[in-house]
Amino acid sequence: MKFVFKQNYKIFCRCMIAARKEAKLTQETLAKSLKKPQSFVAKYENGERRLDVIEFLLVTRVIGVDPCEIIRKVEQGISETSCEEEL
C-alpha cells in the first residue's frame, strides 16, 4: 500500500513542477516569493517533503495556478496509472 501512495505523490510532484515551469519560475524565484529557502521547493518537488493543504494553496497562489486544476491533473494521473495497473 505504501508503494501506491508513493507513486501517487510522484504524480502530484510532477504536476507541481510542470505548473512552476509553465509559470516560468525557477525553484529559487518561487522560494523567494514564498519567503522560504530554495531547498523547501526542491524537497517537495523531489518528494522528500510533503506539502500540507495551506502550503499547497500558498504555492499555487504564488505560481498563479488554480489549485483545483492541479488537483484535477493529479486525479487524472492517478486514474490513468490505476487503469494501466489493471491491464
Short mmCIF file of N, CA and C in Angstrom, two decimals:
data_model
loop_
_atom_site.label_atom_id
_atom_site.label_comp_id
_atom_site.label_asym_id
_atom_site.label_seq_id
_atom_site.Cartn_x
_atom_site.Cartn_y
_atom_site.Cartn_z
N MET A 1 0.83 -1.20 0.00
CA MET A 1 0.00 0.00 0.00
C MET A 1 0.87 1.27 0.00
N LYS A 2 1.98 1.22 0.72
CA LYS A 2 2.87 2.38 0.77
C LYS A 2 3.36 2.76 -0.61
N PHE A 3 3.67 1.75 -1.43
CA PHE A 3 4.16 1.99 -2.78
C PHE A 3 3.14 2.77 -3.61
N VAL A 4 1.86 2.42 -3.48
CA VAL A 4 0.81 3.10 -4.23
C VAL A 4 0.77 4.58 -3.85
N PHE A 5 0.82 4.87 -2.56
CA PHE A 5 0.79 6.27 -2.13
C PHE A 5 2.03 7.02 -2.63
N LYS A 6 3.17 6.35 -2.62
CA LYS A 6 4.39 6.99 -3.10
C LYS A 6 4.28 7.31 -4.59
N GLN A 7 3.74 6.37 -5.36
CA GLN A 7 3.56 6.59 -6.80
C GLN A 7 2.58 7.74 -7.04
N ASN A 8 1.51 7.77 -6.28
CA ASN A 8 0.53 8.84 -6.43
C ASN A 8 1.13 10.20 -6.08
N TYR A 9 1.99 10.23 -5.06
CA TYR A 9 2.61 11.50 -4.68
C TYR A 9 3.58 11.97 -5.77
N LYS A 10 4.20 11.03 -6.47
CA LYS A 10 5.08 11.41 -7.58
C LYS A 10 4.29 12.12 -8.68
N ILE A 11 3.06 11.70 -8.88
CA ILE A 11 2.19 12.36 -9.86
C ILE A 11 1.95 13.80 -9.42
N PHE A 12 1.67 13.99 -8.13
CA PHE A 12 1.48 15.33 -7.58
C PHE A 12 2.74 16.18 -7.80
N CYS A 13 3.89 15.61 -7.51
CA CYS A 13 5.16 16.34 -7.68
C CYS A 13 5.36 16.76 -9.13
N ARG A 14 5.09 15.85 -10.07
CA ARG A 14 5.24 16.19 -11.49
C ARG A 14 4.30 17.33 -11.88
N CYS A 15 3.09 17.31 -11.36
CA CYS A 15 2.13 18.38 -11.67
C CYS A 15 2.60 19.72 -11.10
N MET A 16 3.15 19.70 -9.90
CA MET A 16 3.64 20.95 -9.29
C MET A 16 4.85 21.49 -10.05
N ILE A 17 5.73 20.61 -10.47
CA ILE A 17 6.90 21.03 -11.25
C ILE A 17 6.45 21.63 -12.58
N ALA A 18 5.52 20.96 -13.24
CA ALA A 18 5.02 21.45 -14.53
C ALA A 18 4.36 22.83 -14.36
N ALA A 19 3.59 23.01 -13.31
CA ALA A 19 2.93 24.30 -13.07
C ALA A 19 3.96 25.40 -12.84
N ARG A 20 5.00 25.08 -12.06
CA ARG A 20 6.06 26.08 -11.81
C ARG A 20 6.77 26.45 -13.11
N LYS A 21 7.08 25.45 -13.91
CA LYS A 21 7.79 25.72 -15.16
C LYS A 21 6.91 26.47 -16.15
N GLU A 22 5.61 26.15 -16.20
CA GLU A 22 4.69 26.89 -17.07
C GLU A 22 4.62 28.36 -16.68
N ALA A 23 4.78 28.62 -15.39
CA ALA A 23 4.77 29.99 -14.89
C ALA A 23 6.14 30.66 -15.09
N LYS A 24 7.07 29.91 -15.67
CA LYS A 24 8.43 30.40 -15.95
C LYS A 24 9.14 30.85 -14.66
N LEU A 25 8.96 30.06 -13.62
CA LEU A 25 9.62 30.33 -12.34
C LEU A 25 10.67 29.26 -12.08
N THR A 26 11.79 29.67 -11.53
CA THR A 26 12.78 28.71 -11.07
C THR A 26 12.43 28.35 -9.62
N GLN A 27 13.05 27.31 -9.13
CA GLN A 27 12.86 26.96 -7.72
C GLN A 27 13.26 28.15 -6.83
N GLU A 28 14.34 28.80 -7.20
CA GLU A 28 14.86 29.93 -6.42
C GLU A 28 13.86 31.10 -6.39
N THR A 29 13.32 31.48 -7.54
CA THR A 29 12.39 32.62 -7.56
C THR A 29 11.09 32.28 -6.84
N LEU A 30 10.63 31.05 -6.98
CA LEU A 30 9.43 30.64 -6.26
C LEU A 30 9.69 30.68 -4.76
N ALA A 31 10.81 30.14 -4.35
CA ALA A 31 11.16 30.12 -2.93
C ALA A 31 11.23 31.53 -2.36
N LYS A 32 11.85 32.44 -3.09
CA LYS A 32 11.93 33.84 -2.61
C LYS A 32 10.55 34.44 -2.43
N SER A 33 9.65 34.18 -3.37
CA SER A 33 8.29 34.70 -3.26
C SER A 33 7.55 34.10 -2.06
N LEU A 34 7.90 32.88 -1.72
CA LEU A 34 7.28 32.21 -0.57
C LEU A 34 7.98 32.55 0.75
N LYS A 35 9.11 33.27 0.63
CA LYS A 35 9.96 33.59 1.79
C LYS A 35 10.46 32.31 2.47
N LYS A 36 10.89 31.39 1.61
CA LYS A 36 11.42 30.10 2.05
C LYS A 36 12.75 29.88 1.36
N PRO A 37 13.58 28.96 1.89
CA PRO A 37 14.82 28.62 1.17
C PRO A 37 14.49 27.80 -0.08
N GLN A 38 15.40 27.83 -1.04
CA GLN A 38 15.22 27.06 -2.27
C GLN A 38 15.04 25.58 -1.98
N SER A 39 15.65 25.10 -0.92
CA SER A 39 15.55 23.69 -0.56
C SER A 39 14.11 23.28 -0.21
N PHE A 40 13.29 24.23 0.25
CA PHE A 40 11.88 23.95 0.54
C PHE A 40 11.19 23.48 -0.74
N VAL A 41 11.39 24.22 -1.83
CA VAL A 41 10.78 23.86 -3.12
C VAL A 41 11.38 22.56 -3.63
N ALA A 42 12.69 22.44 -3.58
CA ALA A 42 13.36 21.23 -4.07
C ALA A 42 12.86 19.99 -3.34
N LYS A 43 12.69 20.09 -2.03
CA LYS A 43 12.28 18.92 -1.25
C LYS A 43 10.86 18.48 -1.55
N TYR A 44 9.93 19.42 -1.72
CA TYR A 44 8.58 18.94 -2.03
C TYR A 44 8.48 18.49 -3.48
N GLU A 45 9.26 19.09 -4.37
CA GLU A 45 9.25 18.63 -5.76
C GLU A 45 9.88 17.25 -5.92
N ASN A 46 10.84 16.92 -5.07
CA ASN A 46 11.51 15.62 -5.13
C ASN A 46 10.80 14.56 -4.29
N GLY A 47 9.75 14.96 -3.58
CA GLY A 47 9.02 14.02 -2.74
C GLY A 47 9.66 13.73 -1.41
N GLU A 48 10.70 14.51 -1.07
CA GLU A 48 11.35 14.33 0.23
C GLU A 48 10.52 14.95 1.35
N ARG A 49 9.65 15.86 0.99
CA ARG A 49 8.81 16.57 1.94
C ARG A 49 7.43 16.70 1.33
N ARG A 50 6.41 16.61 2.16
CA ARG A 50 5.04 16.77 1.67
C ARG A 50 4.54 18.16 2.02
N LEU A 51 3.70 18.68 1.15
CA LEU A 51 3.05 19.96 1.41
C LEU A 51 1.74 19.70 2.14
N ASP A 52 1.45 20.52 3.16
CA ASP A 52 0.12 20.42 3.73
C ASP A 52 -0.81 21.30 2.89
N VAL A 53 -2.08 21.29 3.20
CA VAL A 53 -3.07 21.98 2.37
C VAL A 53 -2.81 23.49 2.32
N ILE A 54 -2.48 24.08 3.44
CA ILE A 54 -2.23 25.53 3.47
C ILE A 54 -1.01 25.87 2.62
N GLU A 55 0.06 25.10 2.75
CA GLU A 55 1.26 25.34 1.95
C GLU A 55 0.94 25.17 0.46
N PHE A 56 0.17 24.14 0.12
CA PHE A 56 -0.22 23.90 -1.27
C PHE A 56 -0.96 25.12 -1.82
N LEU A 57 -1.89 25.65 -1.06
CA LEU A 57 -2.65 26.82 -1.51
C LEU A 57 -1.75 28.05 -1.69
N LEU A 58 -0.80 28.23 -0.78
CA LEU A 58 0.13 29.36 -0.90
C LEU A 58 1.02 29.21 -2.13
N VAL A 59 1.52 28.01 -2.36
CA VAL A 59 2.38 27.77 -3.53
C VAL A 59 1.61 28.01 -4.82
N THR A 60 0.40 27.47 -4.91
CA THR A 60 -0.38 27.67 -6.14
C THR A 60 -0.72 29.13 -6.36
N ARG A 61 -0.95 29.87 -5.29
CA ARG A 61 -1.24 31.30 -5.43
C ARG A 61 -0.04 32.03 -6.01
N VAL A 62 1.15 31.73 -5.49
CA VAL A 62 2.37 32.38 -5.98
C VAL A 62 2.64 31.98 -7.43
N ILE A 63 2.42 30.71 -7.76
CA ILE A 63 2.64 30.24 -9.13
C ILE A 63 1.61 30.87 -10.07
N GLY A 64 0.43 31.15 -9.54
CA GLY A 64 -0.62 31.74 -10.36
C GLY A 64 -1.48 30.70 -11.05
N VAL A 65 -1.60 29.54 -10.42
CA VAL A 65 -2.40 28.45 -10.98
C VAL A 65 -3.56 28.15 -10.03
N ASP A 66 -4.67 27.73 -10.61
CA ASP A 66 -5.84 27.35 -9.83
C ASP A 66 -5.53 26.02 -9.12
N PRO A 67 -5.62 25.98 -7.79
CA PRO A 67 -5.32 24.72 -7.09
C PRO A 67 -6.24 23.58 -7.53
N CYS A 68 -7.46 23.91 -7.90
CA CYS A 68 -8.38 22.87 -8.38
C CYS A 68 -7.89 22.24 -9.67
N GLU A 69 -7.22 23.03 -10.50
CA GLU A 69 -6.67 22.50 -11.75
C GLU A 69 -5.55 21.50 -11.46
N ILE A 70 -4.71 21.80 -10.49
CA ILE A 70 -3.65 20.86 -10.10
C ILE A 70 -4.28 19.57 -9.59
N ILE A 71 -5.29 19.70 -8.75
CA ILE A 71 -5.95 18.52 -8.19
C ILE A 71 -6.59 17.69 -9.30
N ARG A 72 -7.21 18.34 -10.28
CA ARG A 72 -7.79 17.62 -11.42
C ARG A 72 -6.72 16.84 -12.18
N LYS A 73 -5.58 17.48 -12.41
CA LYS A 73 -4.49 16.81 -13.14
C LYS A 73 -3.93 15.63 -12.35
N VAL A 74 -3.82 15.80 -11.04
CA VAL A 74 -3.34 14.70 -10.20
C VAL A 74 -4.33 13.55 -10.25
N GLU A 75 -5.61 13.86 -10.10
CA GLU A 75 -6.64 12.82 -10.16
C GLU A 75 -6.62 12.08 -11.50
N GLN A 76 -6.46 12.83 -12.56
CA GLN A 76 -6.38 12.22 -13.90
C GLN A 76 -5.17 11.30 -13.98
N GLY A 77 -4.04 11.76 -13.47
CA GLY A 77 -2.83 10.94 -13.49
C GLY A 77 -2.97 9.67 -12.67
N ILE A 78 -3.62 9.78 -11.51
CA ILE A 78 -3.84 8.61 -10.66
C ILE A 78 -4.77 7.63 -11.36
N SER A 79 -5.83 8.16 -11.98
CA SER A 79 -6.78 7.30 -12.69
C SER A 79 -6.09 6.55 -13.83
N GLU A 80 -5.27 7.27 -14.58
CA GLU A 80 -4.56 6.65 -15.70
C GLU A 80 -3.59 5.57 -15.21
N THR A 81 -2.93 5.85 -14.10
CA THR A 81 -1.97 4.89 -13.54
C THR A 81 -2.69 3.64 -13.06
N SER A 82 -3.83 3.82 -12.37
CA SER A 82 -4.56 2.65 -11.87
C SER A 82 -5.14 1.84 -13.01
N CYS A 83 -5.51 2.49 -14.11
CA CYS A 83 -6.02 1.77 -15.29
C CYS A 83 -4.90 0.95 -15.91
N GLU A 84 -3.70 1.51 -15.96
CA GLU A 84 -2.55 0.79 -16.53
C GLU A 84 -2.20 -0.42 -15.69
N GLU A 85 -2.34 -0.29 -14.36
CA GLU A 85 -2.01 -1.40 -13.46
C GLU A 85 -2.98 -2.55 -13.64
N GLU A 86 -4.23 -2.25 -14.03
CA GLU A 86 -5.24 -3.29 -14.19
C GLU A 86 -5.01 -4.10 -15.47
N LEU A 87 -4.28 -3.54 -16.43
CA LEU A 87 -4.04 -4.23 -17.71
C LEU A 87 -3.05 -5.37 -17.58
#
